[in-house]
C-alpha angles and dihedrals in degrees: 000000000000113000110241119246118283106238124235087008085132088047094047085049093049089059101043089055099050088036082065090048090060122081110256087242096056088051098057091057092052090055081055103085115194102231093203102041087161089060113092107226113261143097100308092055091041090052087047090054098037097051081052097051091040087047099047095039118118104222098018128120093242095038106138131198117242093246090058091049103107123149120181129196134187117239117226117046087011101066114000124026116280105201101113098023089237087222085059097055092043084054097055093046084049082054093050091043087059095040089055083055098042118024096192092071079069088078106027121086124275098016086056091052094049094047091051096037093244097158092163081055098052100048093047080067086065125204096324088062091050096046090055095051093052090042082058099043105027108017145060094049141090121274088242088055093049095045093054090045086058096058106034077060096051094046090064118016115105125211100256099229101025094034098218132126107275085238091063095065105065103135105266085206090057095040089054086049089047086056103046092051090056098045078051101055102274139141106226117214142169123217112177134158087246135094119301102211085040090065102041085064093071105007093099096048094042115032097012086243116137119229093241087070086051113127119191158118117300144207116216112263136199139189110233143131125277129173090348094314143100111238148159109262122199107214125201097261137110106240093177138338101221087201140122102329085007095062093075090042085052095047095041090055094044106037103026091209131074120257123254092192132038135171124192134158139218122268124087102011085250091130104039086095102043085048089048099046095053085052081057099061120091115259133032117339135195122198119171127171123197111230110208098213097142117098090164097058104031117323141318113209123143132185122288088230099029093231092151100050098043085050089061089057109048082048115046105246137154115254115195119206102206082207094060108025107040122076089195127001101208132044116261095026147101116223107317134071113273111289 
């Protein structure tokens, strides 16, 4: 009985030809694969790489054991673009779903503000005005129902300046970092100021992170019985804002262990306490803020009052310039933002 063909034996051979006709040395530093190639050489990508090494060590003073390796990021403007927040525009097409419905949402408040894009407006309304646009877009619906309504969003909805799905423009820098941390031993979580039950739709498909290491806010839920069936019904009411002070509350109640490594970015000020409190903890630490200071590849925007940045340097931390550190922004792309 003949043996079938081994398969990619040319190939093999191929590399192992070209791989004599190198210098040894030269070889050696092809087998080195450089686990962050969208990171431009310096001293960001260098710290990265030196707090991992010093971590995951045996014998070293730092070293940590797996289960301590935790690293946490924020969501939007950490890992995917932010301008527009994604679960805001999910919110206004929700709007203009219910207005199509309904036309006389077209004239009442909030509903007015969102379709025009009135935000002064809709935040004149407080929190009452708020509430009532997430009961109408997020609440009052089963989790299943929610759920659908996320990703029949995300399958269609287009970024509104660089015209690609939102789930297209994940940073390939942070994707690469992801990566690395969990080759290295590392949990990897999202805390964001966002919704909870918003991210889990699309964490594991776009960042490889499960639901159940997804930190956000949250909308009260309860366990009753709806058109026959027991569901999970999400009520009209805040549960918690995993935001700014409440980010280490958030993390403490989902994870149950400080984070080693945190990433946050500037532009609210939402992540300055969850970066600060995992300075706090005993051991190593790791905080790095992502800096968006690049108009030509995506967008460049600071604080008014540049918290976050000075943050970064009363503590320590490790501030990242997109323009400078970064060798591309978005997955699948060279340099500039997607066509």
């Amino acid at each position: 009985m003949s043996q079938p063909p081994r398969r990619h034996s040319l190939p093999l051979m191929l590399v192992l030809a070209l791989g004599l006709a190198f210098p040894a040395a030269a070889r050696a530093q092809a087998a080195k694969a450089d686990p962050l190639p969208s990171w431009n050489d310096g001293p960001v990508k260098q710290s990265i790489v030196g707090f991992v090494s010093r971590v995951t060590t045996e014998g070293s003073p730092d070293f940590l054991p797996v289960e301590e390796r935790i690293a946490v990021f924020d969501n939007d403007g950490t890992l995917w673009q932010e301008k527009p927040a994604v679960q805001g525009a999910f919110l206004v097409e929700r709007v203009r779903a219910l207005a199509d419905k309904d036309p006389s949402l077209r004239k009442k408040q909030p509903y007015r503000a969102v379709l025009e894009g009135d935000v002064d407006a809709v935040m004149a309304g407080g929190e009452k005005a708020v509430m009532e646009l997430f009961a109408a877009t997020h609440a009052n619906m089963t989790q299943e129902q929610f759920q659908a309504e996320v990703r029949g969003f995300l399958k269609t909805a287009r970024h509104p300046k660089l015209g690609v799905p939102y789930t297209q423009l994940a940073y390939q820098p942070m994707l690469e970092l992801l990566q690395y941390l969990r080759d290295n031993g590392f949990q990897t979580w999202i805390s964001s100021g966002g919704g909870i039950d918003f991210m889990r739709v699309f964490s594991e498909q776009v960042y490889g992170i499960a639901p159940q290491q997804v930190i956000g806010s949250s909308l009260a839920e309860t366990y009753e019985q709806r058109g026959g069936r027991d569901v999970l019904w999400r009520e009209p009411r805040v549960d918690h804002v995993n935001d700014k002070e409440g980010k280490p509350v958030g993390n403490d109640l989902h994870i149950g262990r400080s984070p080693v490594f945190v990433a946050g970015n500037v532009r609210s000020g939402g992540d300055i306490a969850m970066l600060g409190a995992s300075r706090q903890r005993r051991g190593p630490s790791f905080q790095l803020l992502i800096h968006h200071d690049d108009a030509a590849r995506e967008f460049a925007y600071e604080e008014k009052d540049g918290a976050s940045l000075r943050a970064a340097k009363e503590g320590g931390w490790t501030v990242v310039s997109m323009r400078d550190d970064w060798k591309t922004v978005f997955r699948g792309t060279t340099g500039s933002a997607p066509p």
